[in-house]
């Protein structure tokens, strides 16, 4: 494991940065398990993926509130500053109440580390996967990246951003593509990878902002706020969500125009 691995993060869930780091690391691992599923034993892969998912899900609600707090805390002296200050205070109170007594992030990090370290099949192929493991990595990488790229392009043509399941599926596919690129980037020249990866990261960022905006509207209803504040906040969040949706077409067009680096 590298210097950003789970076992170096020994802290509790009180710090939003720790929760984000933990969930992002788990998400990357799960994404790679999915990307390379055809060279891993199905039962063991699914078991590890399920275990990691359960650990990450314990902090999903906290992360949603962290994103909400970050959203309403930006430019606190700008538009609707007073409303957003009230939202941030109420959201922080709500977040504190969500941390279960006795639940420590460090314990869950240790559990994840143990599960990953015990997965010997990550280090050596099972008898049925030997041929796949012996395949030339450059060919395998190009085929894998091309498959993901084609899927993203196809789904991007007709995606309904208001369809939550379809939007979620598309956003996950974009993340999976990014994490696979980063895992395989050492096989290619950096100057070839960077322009394409930058497009994917920009697309993933705008999709994440759209998702956070959608979730913020849902979380707002869980806060104990005066009706006028609720109304003002909802209008502000709706405008933010609309702005993020307006940014999407430019980013998806830029992604679709970019030449895949593995074809160069």
Coordinates of C-alpha atoms in Angstrom, one line a residue:
X1 CA 0.0 0.0 0.0
X2 CA 1.3 3.5 -0.8
X3 CA 1.7 6.6 1.4
X4 CA -2.0 7.5 1.0
X5 CA -3.3 4.1 2.1
X6 CA -5.8 3.4 4.7
X7 CA -3.5 2.3 7.4
X8 CA -1.9 5.7 7.7
X9 CA -5.1 7.4 8.5
X10 CA -5.6 7.0 12.3
X11 CA -8.3 9.4 13.3
X12 CA -11.9 9.5 14.3
X13 CA -14.9 10.6 12.2
X14 CA -15.0 14.1 13.7
X15 CA -12.8 15.5 11.0
X16 CA -14.6 15.7 7.6
X17 CA -11.3 15.3 5.8
X18 CA -10.7 11.9 7.4
X19 CA -14.2 10.7 6.4
X20 CA -13.7 11.9 2.9
X21 CA -10.2 10.2 2.6
X22 CA -11.6 6.9 4.0
X23 CA -14.6 6.8 1.7
X24 CA -12.6 7.9 -1.4
X25 CA -9.9 5.3 -0.8
X26 CA -12.6 2.6 -0.4
X27 CA -14.4 3.8 -3.5
X28 CA -11.2 3.6 -5.5
X29 CA -10.5 0.0 -4.3
X30 CA -14.0 -1.1 -5.0
X31 CA -13.9 0.5 -8.5
X32 CA -10.7 -1.3 -9.3
X33 CA -12.2 -4.6 -8.1
X34 CA -15.0 -4.0 -10.6
X35 CA -12.8 -3.0 -13.4
X36 CA -10.6 -6.1 -13.1
X37 CA -13.4 -8.5 -12.2
X38 CA -12.6 -10.8 -15.1
X39 CA -9.2 -11.7 -13.7
X40 CA -10.3 -12.3 -10.1
X41 CA -12.2 -15.2 -8.5
X42 CA -15.9 -14.0 -8.5
X43 CA -17.0 -15.2 -5.1
X44 CA -14.0 -13.8 -3.2
X45 CA -14.1 -10.6 -5.2
X46 CA -17.8 -10.0 -4.4
X47 CA -17.2 -10.9 -0.7
X48 CA -14.4 -8.3 -0.4
X49 CA -16.3 -5.7 -2.3
X50 CA -19.4 -6.2 -0.1
X51 CA -17.3 -5.9 3.1
X52 CA -15.7 -2.7 1.9
X53 CA -19.0 -1.3 0.8
X54 CA -20.5 -1.9 4.2
X55 CA -17.6 -0.1 5.9
X56 CA -17.9 2.9 3.6
X57 CA -21.7 3.0 3.9
X58 CA -21.4 3.6 7.7
X59 CA -20.1 7.1 6.9
X60 CA -22.3 7.9 3.8
X61 CA -24.6 10.1 5.8
X62 CA -21.8 12.0 7.5
X63 CA -20.2 12.6 4.1
X64 CA -23.5 14.0 2.7
X65 CA -23.6 16.5 5.5
X66 CA -20.0 17.4 5.1
X67 CA -20.7 18.2 1.4
X68 CA -23.7 20.2 2.4
X69 CA -21.7 22.2 5.0
X70 CA -19.0 22.9 2.4
X71 CA -21.6 24.0 -0.1
X72 CA -23.3 26.5 2.1
X73 CA -20.1 27.7 3.7
X74 CA -18.6 28.9 0.4
X75 CA -18.5 32.7 -0.1
X76 CA -20.1 33.2 3.3
X77 CA -20.1 37.0 2.7
X78 CA -21.8 36.8 -0.7
X79 CA -25.4 36.2 -1.7
X80 CA -27.7 35.0 1.0
X81 CA -24.9 35.1 3.5
X82 CA -27.1 35.1 6.6
X83 CA -29.2 32.3 5.4
X84 CA -26.2 30.2 4.6
X85 CA -24.6 30.9 8.0
X86 CA -27.8 29.6 9.6
X87 CA -27.7 26.5 7.4
X88 CA -24.1 25.8 8.2
X89 CA -24.7 26.0 11.9
X90 CA -27.8 23.8 11.8
X91 CA -26.0 21.3 9.6
X92 CA -23.0 21.0 11.8
X93 CA -25.2 20.3 14.8
X94 CA -27.0 17.6 12.8
X95 CA -23.7 16.1 11.8
X96 CA -22.4 15.9 15.3
X97 CA -25.5 14.0 16.4
X98 CA -25.0 11.4 13.7
X99 CA -21.6 10.0 15.0
X100 CA -22.5 6.9 16.9
X101 CA -21.1 6.6 20.4
X102 CA -18.0 4.3 20.4
X103 CA -17.7 4.2 16.6
X104 CA -14.1 5.0 15.7
X105 CA -12.9 5.5 12.1
X106 CA -9.5 4.0 13.0
X107 CA -11.2 0.7 13.9
X108 CA -12.9 0.6 10.5
X109 CA -9.7 1.5 8.8
X110 CA -8.0 -1.5 10.6
X111 CA -10.9 -3.8 9.5
X112 CA -10.5 -2.7 5.9
X113 CA -6.7 -3.1 6.0
X114 CA -7.2 -6.6 7.4
X115 CA -9.7 -7.6 4.8
X116 CA -7.5 -6.3 1.9
X117 CA -4.3 -7.8 3.4
X118 CA -6.0 -11.2 3.8
X119 CA -7.1 -11.3 0.2
X120 CA -4.2 -13.4 -1.2
X121 CA -5.9 -13.7 -4.6
X122 CA -5.0 -10.0 -5.1
X123 CA -1.3 -11.0 -5.2
X124 CA -1.4 -14.3 -7.1
X125 CA -3.9 -15.8 -9.7
X126 CA -6.2 -18.7 -8.9
X127 CA -5.8 -21.7 -11.2
X128 CA -8.6 -20.5 -13.5
X129 CA -7.1 -17.0 -13.9
X130 CA -3.5 -17.8 -14.8
X131 CA -3.9 -17.3 -18.5
X132 CA -5.6 -13.9 -18.0
X133 CA -2.8 -12.8 -15.6
X134 CA -0.2 -13.8 -18.2
X135 CA -1.8 -11.7 -20.9
X136 CA 0.2 -8.6 -22.0
X137 CA -0.8 -5.8 -19.7
X138 CA -0.7 -3.1 -22.5
X139 CA -3.2 -5.1 -24.6
X140 CA -5.4 -5.8 -21.6
X141 CA -5.3 -2.1 -20.5
X142 CA -6.2 -0.8 -23.9
X143 CA -9.2 -3.2 -24.2
X144 CA -10.4 -2.3 -20.7
X145 CA -10.1 1.4 -21.2
X146 CA -11.7 1.3 -24.6
X147 CA -14.7 -0.7 -23.2
X148 CA -15.2 1.9 -20.4
X149 CA -14.9 4.8 -22.9
X150 CA -17.4 3.4 -25.3
X151 CA -19.9 2.8 -22.5
X152 CA -19.5 6.3 -21.2
X153 CA -20.0 7.8 -24.6
X154 CA -23.0 5.7 -25.3
X155 CA -24.7 6.6 -22.0
X156 CA -23.9 10.3 -22.3
X157 CA -25.9 10.6 -25.5
X158 CA -29.4 10.1 -24.0
X159 CA -28.9 10.4 -20.3
X160 CA -31.8 12.1 -18.4
X161 CA -30.1 14.1 -15.6
X162 CA -33.4 14.2 -13.7
X163 CA -33.6 10.4 -13.6
X164 CA -31.8 9.6 -10.3
X165 CA -30.9 5.9 -11.0
X166 CA -29.6 6.7 -14.5
X167 CA -27.7 9.7 -13.2
X168 CA -26.1 7.7 -10.4
X169 CA -25.1 4.9 -12.8
X170 CA -23.5 7.3 -15.2
X171 CA -21.6 9.1 -12.4
X172 CA -20.3 5.8 -11.1
X173 CA -19.2 4.8 -14.6
X174 CA -17.2 8.1 -14.9
X175 CA -15.5 7.5 -11.5
X176 CA -14.6 4.0 -12.5
X177 CA -13.1 5.2 -15.8
X178 CA -11.0 7.8 -14.0
X179 CA -9.7 5.4 -11.3
X180 CA -8.8 2.8 -13.9
X181 CA -6.9 5.4 -16.0
X182 CA -5.0 6.5 -12.9
X183 CA -4.1 2.8 -12.0
X184 CA -2.9 2.1 -15.5
X185 CA -1.3 5.5 -16.4
X186 CA 2.3 4.3 -15.9
X187 CA 1.9 2.2 -19.0
X188 CA 1.6 5.4 -21.2
X189 CA 3.4 8.7 -21.7
X190 CA 2.3 11.3 -19.2
X191 CA 1.8 13.9 -21.9
X192 CA -0.6 11.6 -23.7
X193 CA -2.6 10.7 -20.6
X194 CA -3.0 14.1 -19.1
X195 CA -5.3 15.9 -21.6
X196 CA -7.7 13.0 -21.6
X197 CA -7.6 12.4 -17.8
X198 CA -8.1 16.2 -17.2
X199 CA -11.4 15.9 -19.3
X200 CA -12.6 12.9 -17.3
X201 CA -11.7 14.6 -13.9
X202 CA -13.6 17.8 -15.0
X203 CA -16.6 15.7 -16.0
X204 CA -16.5 13.8 -12.7
X205 CA -16.3 17.0 -10.8
X206 CA -19.3 18.6 -12.4
X207 CA -21.3 15.3 -11.9
X208 CA -20.3 15.3 -8.2
X209 CA -21.4 18.9 -7.8
X210 CA -24.7 18.1 -9.4
X211 CA -25.1 15.2 -7.1
X212 CA -24.2 17.3 -4.0
X213 CA -26.7 19.9 -5.1
X214 CA -29.5 17.3 -5.4
X215 CA -28.6 15.9 -2.0
X216 CA -28.5 19.3 -0.4
X217 CA -32.2 19.9 -1.3
X218 CA -33.1 16.6 0.4
X219 CA -31.0 17.3 3.5
X220 CA -32.5 20.8 3.9
X221 CA -35.8 19.2 4.9
X222 CA -34.1 17.5 7.9
X223 CA -33.0 20.8 9.5
X224 CA -35.1 22.6 12.1
X225 CA -35.3 26.0 10.6
X226 CA -37.9 28.8 10.5
X227 CA -40.1 28.6 7.4
X228 CA -38.8 31.8 5.9
X229 CA -35.2 30.5 6.2
X230 CA -36.2 27.1 4.7
X231 CA -37.9 28.9 1.8
X232 CA -34.9 31.2 1.1
X233 CA -32.5 28.3 1.4
X234 CA -34.4 26.1 -1.0
X235 CA -34.6 28.8 -3.6
X236 CA -30.8 29.4 -3.3
X237 CA -30.1 25.6 -3.6
X238 CA -32.4 25.2 -6.6
X239 CA -30.5 28.0 -8.4
X240 CA -27.1 26.3 -7.6
X241 CA -28.4 23.0 -8.9
X242 CA -29.6 24.7 -12.1
X243 CA -26.2 26.3 -12.6
X244 CA -24.4 23.0 -12.2
X245 CA -26.8 21.4 -14.8
X246 CA -26.0 24.2 -17.2
X247 CA -22.3 23.4 -17.0
X248 CA -22.8 19.7 -17.9
X249 CA -23.2 20.0 -21.7
X250 CA -19.9 21.8 -22.2
X251 CA -18.0 19.2 -20.1
X252 CA -19.6 16.2 -21.8
X253 CA -18.9 17.6 -25.3
X254 CA -15.2 18.3 -24.3
X255 CA -14.9 14.7 -23.1
X256 CA -16.5 13.3 -26.2
X257 CA -14.1 15.3 -28.4
X258 CA -10.9 14.2 -26.6
X259 CA -8.9 11.5 -28.4
X260 CA -8.3 8.4 -26.2
X261 CA -4.7 8.2 -25.4
X262 CA -4.5 4.4 -25.7
X263 CA -5.2 4.8 -29.4
X264 CA -2.3 7.1 -30.1

